[in-house]
Amino acid sequence: MPALVPPTVDVHMSFLVAMDEYRAEGRGGLDDFSNIGADFRAYGPTWSTPAGFRSFVEFLRAQRLEESPRPPGFVPTTVLWWLDGPEYLGRLNIRHRLAPGLAGQRNGHIGYDVRPSARRKGHATAMLAAARPLAAAVGLPKVLITCDVDNEPSRRTIERNGGVAAGRRDEKLRFWLDTV
């Protein structure tokens, strides 16, 4: 049974296969502003080695701490991986507060991504459901979740979890979701 867990070095090989899948669909380039795109650029050159992957995992786990260094405008974020035993299936981020300015309104509190070979199997819906009590535990009784206007699967995922439409900002649909 899949579960949200903190990043772990135990799934190194499965993670690399998943990243190959993302790269095959064009992810990781300079025009990929997702968390996965940023990770490719910052850690992709080194995460194939055990030491490089360990450093990447430690970085992700530290992002939940207020005192961890991060770029301007980034906020503390709990990063979780959706794993089925040793199999990496996806990733979910819970931002502990909205980022300042337009970035927070566009990105919201929760973002998620399912590896290409695991899509259309209910993983995104299950991940978001599993994240709700975790978001509440970091002090978020309600979360803003956004998706691209043309991302029908993500919109359905949010709505299946009780997300209430709150309009559009640029190319993003916005939804509020109670966590408790």
PDB file of C-alpha atoms in Angstrom:
ATOM      1  CA  MET A   1       0.000   0.000   0.000  1.00  0.00           C
ATOM      2  CA  PRO A   2       1.576   3.330  -1.018  1.00  0.00           C
ATOM      3  CA  ALA A   3       2.292   5.933   1.655  1.00  0.00           C
ATOM      4  CA  LEU A   4       3.666   9.452   1.972  1.00  0.00           C
ATOM      5  CA  VAL A   5       7.057   9.285   3.671  1.00  0.00           C
ATOM      6  CA  PRO A   6      10.011  11.642   4.080  1.00  0.00           C
ATOM      7  CA  PRO A   7      12.598  11.277   1.309  1.00  0.00           C
ATOM      8  CA  THR A   8      14.854   8.285   1.873  1.00  0.00           C
ATOM      9  CA  VAL A   9      18.009   6.885   0.301  1.00  0.00           C
ATOM     10  CA  ASP A  10      16.364   3.438   0.315  1.00  0.00           C
ATOM     11  CA  VAL A  11      14.665   4.062  -3.051  1.00  0.00           C
ATOM     12  CA  HIS A  12      17.702   5.364  -4.935  1.00  0.00           C
ATOM     13  CA  MET A  13      17.436   3.072  -7.971  1.00  0.00           C
ATOM     14  CA  SER A  14      13.660   3.462  -8.334  1.00  0.00           C
ATOM     15  CA  PHE A  15      14.013   7.238  -8.009  1.00  0.00           C
ATOM     16  CA  LEU A  16      16.579   7.307 -10.837  1.00  0.00           C
ATOM     17  CA  VAL A  17      14.277   5.282 -13.106  1.00  0.00           C
ATOM     18  CA  ALA A  18      11.440   7.707 -12.323  1.00  0.00           C
ATOM     19  CA  MET A  19      13.674  10.669 -13.159  1.00  0.00           C
ATOM     20  CA  ASP A  20      14.547   9.013 -16.480  1.00  0.00           C
ATOM     21  CA  GLU A  21      10.798   8.851 -17.177  1.00  0.00           C
ATOM     22  CA  TYR A  22      10.421  12.550 -16.384  1.00  0.00           C
ATOM     23  CA  ARG A  23      13.379  13.461 -18.564  1.00  0.00           C
ATOM     24  CA  ALA A  24      11.922  11.390 -21.450  1.00  0.00           C
ATOM     25  CA  GLU A  25       8.791  13.544 -21.331  1.00  0.00           C
ATOM     26  CA  GLY A  26      10.910  16.709 -21.511  1.00  0.00           C
ATOM     27  CA  ARG A  27      11.160  17.662 -17.834  1.00  0.00           C
ATOM     28  CA  GLY A  28      14.182  19.305 -16.252  1.00  0.00           C
ATOM     29  CA  GLY A  29      14.950  21.987 -18.812  1.00  0.00           C
ATOM     30  CA  LEU A  30      15.328  25.682 -18.096  1.00  0.00           C
ATOM     31  CA  ASP A  31      11.641  26.182 -18.916  1.00  0.00           C
ATOM     32  CA  ASP A  32      10.532  23.605 -16.300  1.00  0.00           C
ATOM     33  CA  PHE A  33       9.661  25.686 -13.242  1.00  0.00           C
ATOM     34  CA  SER A  34       8.379  22.714 -11.229  1.00  0.00           C
ATOM     35  CA  ASN A  35      10.111  21.309  -8.176  1.00  0.00           C
ATOM     36  CA  ILE A  36      11.258  18.382 -10.274  1.00  0.00           C
ATOM     37  CA  GLY A  37      12.733  20.768 -12.840  1.00  0.00           C
ATOM     38  CA  ALA A  38      14.636  22.644 -10.141  1.00  0.00           C
ATOM     39  CA  ASP A  39      15.863  19.363  -8.651  1.00  0.00           C
ATOM     40  CA  PHE A  40      17.136  18.194 -12.045  1.00  0.00           C
ATOM     41  CA  ARG A  41      19.151  21.362 -12.459  1.00  0.00           C
ATOM     42  CA  ALA A  42      20.550  21.456  -8.917  1.00  0.00           C
ATOM     43  CA  TYR A  43      21.081  17.769  -8.115  1.00  0.00           C
ATOM     44  CA  GLY A  44      20.630  15.801 -11.342  1.00  0.00           C
ATOM     45  CA  PRO A  45      24.348  15.832 -12.144  1.00  0.00           C
ATOM     46  CA  THR A  46      25.202  14.171  -8.809  1.00  0.00           C
ATOM     47  CA  TRP A  47      22.211  12.113  -7.641  1.00  0.00           C
ATOM     48  CA  SER A  48      23.329   9.010  -9.543  1.00  0.00           C
ATOM     49  CA  THR A  49      26.048   8.434  -6.927  1.00  0.00           C
ATOM     50  CA  PRO A  50      25.165   7.237  -3.420  1.00  0.00           C
ATOM     51  CA  ALA A  51      26.842  10.293  -1.852  1.00  0.00           C
ATOM     52  CA  GLY A  52      25.136  12.703  -4.250  1.00  0.00           C
ATOM     53  CA  PHE A  53      21.753  11.108  -3.664  1.00  0.00           C
ATOM     54  CA  ARG A  54      22.266  11.194   0.111  1.00  0.00           C
ATOM     55  CA  SER A  55      23.058  14.923  -0.134  1.00  0.00           C
ATOM     56  CA  PHE A  56      19.892  15.484  -2.192  1.00  0.00           C
ATOM     57  CA  VAL A  57      17.740  13.568   0.313  1.00  0.00           C
ATOM     58  CA  GLU A  58      19.243  15.515   3.233  1.00  0.00           C
ATOM     59  CA  PHE A  59      18.549  18.799   1.425  1.00  0.00           C
ATOM     60  CA  LEU A  60      14.896  17.861   0.829  1.00  0.00           C
ATOM     61  CA  ARG A  61      14.370  16.705   4.424  1.00  0.00           C
ATOM     62  CA  ALA A  62      15.877  19.946   5.772  1.00  0.00           C
ATOM     63  CA  GLN A  63      13.471  22.142   3.789  1.00  0.00           C
ATOM     64  CA  ARG A  64      10.819  21.720   6.494  1.00  0.00           C
ATOM     65  CA  LEU A  65      12.994  23.613   8.977  1.00  0.00           C
ATOM     66  CA  GLU A  66      12.546  27.368   9.268  1.00  0.00           C
ATOM     67  CA  GLU A  67      16.303  27.920   9.616  1.00  0.00           C
ATOM     68  CA  SER A  68      17.313  25.958   6.499  1.00  0.00           C
ATOM     69  CA  PRO A  69      18.883  28.083   3.774  1.00  0.00           C
ATOM     70  CA  ARG A  70      16.635  28.591   0.766  1.00  0.00           C
ATOM     71  CA  PRO A  71      16.374  31.063  -2.098  1.00  0.00           C
ATOM     72  CA  PRO A  72      14.581  34.365  -1.466  1.00  0.00           C
ATOM     73  CA  GLY A  73      10.819  33.970  -1.618  1.00  0.00           C
ATOM     74  CA  PHE A  74      10.884  30.254  -0.731  1.00  0.00           C
ATOM     75  CA  VAL A  75       9.192  29.114   2.475  1.00  0.00           C
ATOM     76  CA  PRO A  76       9.625  26.091   4.760  1.00  0.00           C
ATOM     77  CA  THR A  77       8.261  23.053   2.955  1.00  0.00           C
ATOM     78  CA  THR A  78       7.674  19.479   4.006  1.00  0.00           C
ATOM     79  CA  VAL A  79       8.709  17.280   1.088  1.00  0.00           C
ATOM     80  CA  LEU A  80       7.208  13.794   1.001  1.00  0.00           C
ATOM     81  CA  TRP A  81       7.598  10.925  -1.411  1.00  0.00           C
ATOM     82  CA  TRP A  82       4.777   8.583  -2.388  1.00  0.00           C
ATOM     83  CA  LEU A  83       6.314   5.131  -2.081  1.00  0.00           C
ATOM     84  CA  ASP A  84       5.020   1.629  -2.477  1.00  0.00           C
ATOM     85  CA  GLY A  85       7.688  -0.305  -0.609  1.00  0.00           C
ATOM     86  CA  PRO A  86      10.911   0.315  -2.553  1.00  0.00           C
ATOM     87  CA  GLU A  87       9.070   1.894  -5.506  1.00  0.00           C
ATOM     88  CA  TYR A  88       9.138   5.691  -5.954  1.00  0.00           C
ATOM     89  CA  LEU A  89       5.764   6.739  -7.384  1.00  0.00           C
ATOM     90  CA  GLY A  90       5.679  10.486  -6.846  1.00  0.00           C
ATOM     91  CA  ARG A  91       6.282  13.532  -4.714  1.00  0.00           C
ATOM     92  CA  LEU A  92       4.193  15.963  -2.700  1.00  0.00           C
ATOM     93  CA  ASN A  93       5.228  19.273  -1.115  1.00  0.00           C
ATOM     94  CA  ILE A  94       3.427  21.040   1.714  1.00  0.00           C
ATOM     95  CA  ARG A  95       4.452  24.687   1.988  1.00  0.00           C
ATOM     96  CA  HIS A  96       4.009  25.751   5.612  1.00  0.00           C
ATOM     97  CA  ARG A  97       2.719  29.139   4.482  1.00  0.00           C
ATOM     98  CA  LEU A  98       2.141  30.817   1.163  1.00  0.00           C
ATOM     99  CA  ALA A  99       5.225  32.249  -0.463  1.00  0.00           C
ATOM    100  CA  PRO A 100       5.199  36.051  -0.565  1.00  0.00           C
ATOM    101  CA  GLY A 101       3.636  37.893  -3.462  1.00  0.00           C
ATOM    102  CA  LEU A 102       2.303  36.378  -6.644  1.00  0.00           C
ATOM    103  CA  ALA A 103       4.348  33.169  -6.267  1.00  0.00           C
ATOM    104  CA  GLY A 104       2.269  32.067  -3.279  1.00  0.00           C
ATOM    105  CA  GLN A 105      -0.981  32.807  -5.049  1.00  0.00           C
ATOM    106  CA  ARG A 106       0.128  30.833  -8.104  1.00  0.00           C
ATOM    107  CA  ASN A 107       1.761  27.858  -6.342  1.00  0.00           C
ATOM    108  CA  GLY A 108      -0.425  27.466  -3.266  1.00  0.00           C
ATOM    109  CA  HIS A 109       0.336  25.327  -0.231  1.00  0.00           C
ATOM    110  CA  ILE A 110       0.457  21.876  -1.813  1.00  0.00           C
ATOM    111  CA  GLY A 111       2.040  20.657  -5.020  1.00  0.00           C
ATOM    112  CA  TYR A 112       2.315  17.090  -6.239  1.00  0.00           C
ATOM    113  CA  ASP A 113       3.649  15.085  -9.158  1.00  0.00           C
ATOM    114  CA  VAL A 114       3.266  11.419 -10.115  1.00  0.00           C
ATOM    115  CA  ARG A 115       5.910   9.680 -12.212  1.00  0.00           C
ATOM    116  CA  PRO A 116       4.740   9.027 -15.776  1.00  0.00           C
ATOM    117  CA  SER A 117       4.488   5.208 -15.502  1.00  0.00           C
ATOM    118  CA  ALA A 118       2.327   5.507 -12.349  1.00  0.00           C
ATOM    119  CA  ARG A 119      -0.196   8.040 -13.672  1.00  0.00           C
ATOM    120  CA  ARG A 120      -3.919   7.349 -14.128  1.00  0.00           C
ATOM    121  CA  LYS A 121      -3.929   4.834 -11.272  1.00  0.00           C
ATOM    122  CA  GLY A 122      -5.358   7.075  -8.528  1.00  0.00           C
ATOM    123  CA  HIS A 123      -2.025   7.962  -6.942  1.00  0.00           C
ATOM    124  CA  ALA A 124      -2.462  11.750  -7.103  1.00  0.00           C
ATOM    125  CA  THR A 125      -5.905  11.541  -5.488  1.00  0.00           C
ATOM    126  CA  ALA A 126      -4.583   9.237  -2.754  1.00  0.00           C
ATOM    127  CA  MET A 127      -1.498  11.401  -2.159  1.00  0.00           C
ATOM    128  CA  LEU A 128      -3.554  14.543  -1.737  1.00  0.00           C
ATOM    129  CA  ALA A 129      -5.964  12.765   0.632  1.00  0.00           C
ATOM    130  CA  ALA A 130      -3.020  11.491   2.702  1.00  0.00           C
ATOM    131  CA  ALA A 131      -1.519  14.994   2.817  1.00  0.00           C
ATOM    132  CA  ARG A 132      -4.560  16.673   4.356  1.00  0.00           C
ATOM    133  CA  PRO A 133      -3.905  15.629   7.994  1.00  0.00           C
ATOM    134  CA  LEU A 134      -0.194  16.343   7.525  1.00  0.00           C
ATOM    135  CA  ALA A 135      -0.975  19.873   6.358  1.00  0.00           C
ATOM    136  CA  ALA A 136      -3.247  20.303   9.370  1.00  0.00           C
ATOM    137  CA  ALA A 137      -0.395  19.130  11.609  1.00  0.00           C
ATOM    138  CA  VAL A 138       1.841  21.975  10.385  1.00  0.00           C
ATOM    139  CA  GLY A 139      -0.915  24.457  11.251  1.00  0.00           C
ATOM    140  CA  LEU A 140      -2.854  24.728   7.992  1.00  0.00           C
ATOM    141  CA  PRO A 141      -6.607  24.250   8.568  1.00  0.00           C
ATOM    142  CA  LYS A 142      -7.205  25.164   4.912  1.00  0.00           C
ATOM    143  CA  VAL A 143      -4.834  24.994   1.931  1.00  0.00           C
ATOM    144  CA  LEU A 144      -4.692  26.695  -1.434  1.00  0.00           C
ATOM    145  CA  ILE A 145      -4.014  24.290  -4.291  1.00  0.00           C
ATOM    146  CA  THR A 146      -3.518  25.374  -7.880  1.00  0.00           C
ATOM    147  CA  CYS A 147      -3.241  23.654 -11.224  1.00  0.00           C
ATOM    148  CA  ASP A 148      -2.800  24.764 -14.805  1.00  0.00           C
ATOM    149  CA  VAL A 149      -6.099  25.550 -16.519  1.00  0.00           C
ATOM    150  CA  ASP A 150      -5.430  22.809 -19.095  1.00  0.00           C
ATOM    151  CA  ASN A 151      -4.491  20.147 -16.505  1.00  0.00           C
ATOM    152  CA  GLU A 152      -7.793  18.306 -16.324  1.00  0.00           C
ATOM    153  CA  PRO A 153      -6.440  15.307 -14.337  1.00  0.00           C
ATOM    154  CA  SER A 154      -5.067  17.596 -11.611  1.00  0.00           C
ATOM    155  CA  ARG A 155      -8.295  19.586 -11.452  1.00  0.00           C
ATOM    156  CA  ARG A 156     -10.263  16.355 -10.993  1.00  0.00           C
ATOM    157  CA  THR A 157      -7.807  15.217  -8.286  1.00  0.00           C
ATOM    158  CA  ILE A 158      -8.352  18.417  -6.331  1.00  0.00           C
ATOM    159  CA  GLU A 159     -12.121  18.269  -6.735  1.00  0.00           C
ATOM    160  CA  ARG A 160     -12.243  14.577  -5.686  1.00  0.00           C
ATOM    161  CA  ASN A 161     -10.570  15.654  -2.454  1.00  0.00           C
ATOM    162  CA  GLY A 162     -13.158  18.364  -1.785  1.00  0.00           C
ATOM    163  CA  GLY A 163     -11.356  21.349  -3.317  1.00  0.00           C
ATOM    164  CA  VAL A 164     -13.643  24.341  -3.798  1.00  0.00           C
ATOM    165  CA  ALA A 165     -12.985  26.475  -6.878  1.00  0.00           C
ATOM    166  CA  ALA A 166     -11.712  29.969  -6.043  1.00  0.00           C
ATOM    167  CA  GLY A 167     -11.202  31.449  -9.495  1.00  0.00           C
ATOM    168  CA  ARG A 168      -8.260  31.789 -11.791  1.00  0.00           C
ATOM    169  CA  ARG A 169      -4.975  33.674 -11.654  1.00  0.00           C
ATOM    170  CA  ASP A 170      -3.118  33.830 -14.959  1.00  0.00           C
ATOM    171  CA  GLU A 171      -2.890  30.232 -16.253  1.00  0.00           C
ATOM    172  CA  LYS A 172      -3.680  28.724 -12.832  1.00  0.00           C
ATOM    173  CA  LEU A 173      -6.994  27.522 -11.434  1.00  0.00           C
ATOM    174  CA  ARG A 174      -7.225  28.031  -7.674  1.00  0.00           C
ATOM    175  CA  PHE A 175      -8.971  25.827  -5.110  1.00  0.00           C
ATOM    176  CA  TRP A 176      -9.336  25.888  -1.337  1.00  0.00           C
ATOM    177  CA  LEU A 177      -9.335  22.594   0.528  1.00  0.00           C
ATOM    178  CA  ASP A 178     -10.087  22.001   4.199  1.00  0.00           C
ATOM    179  CA  THR A 179      -7.508  19.821   5.923  1.00  0.00           C
ATOM    180  CA  VAL A 180      -9.520  18.952   9.009  1.00  0.00           C
TER     181      VAL A 180
END
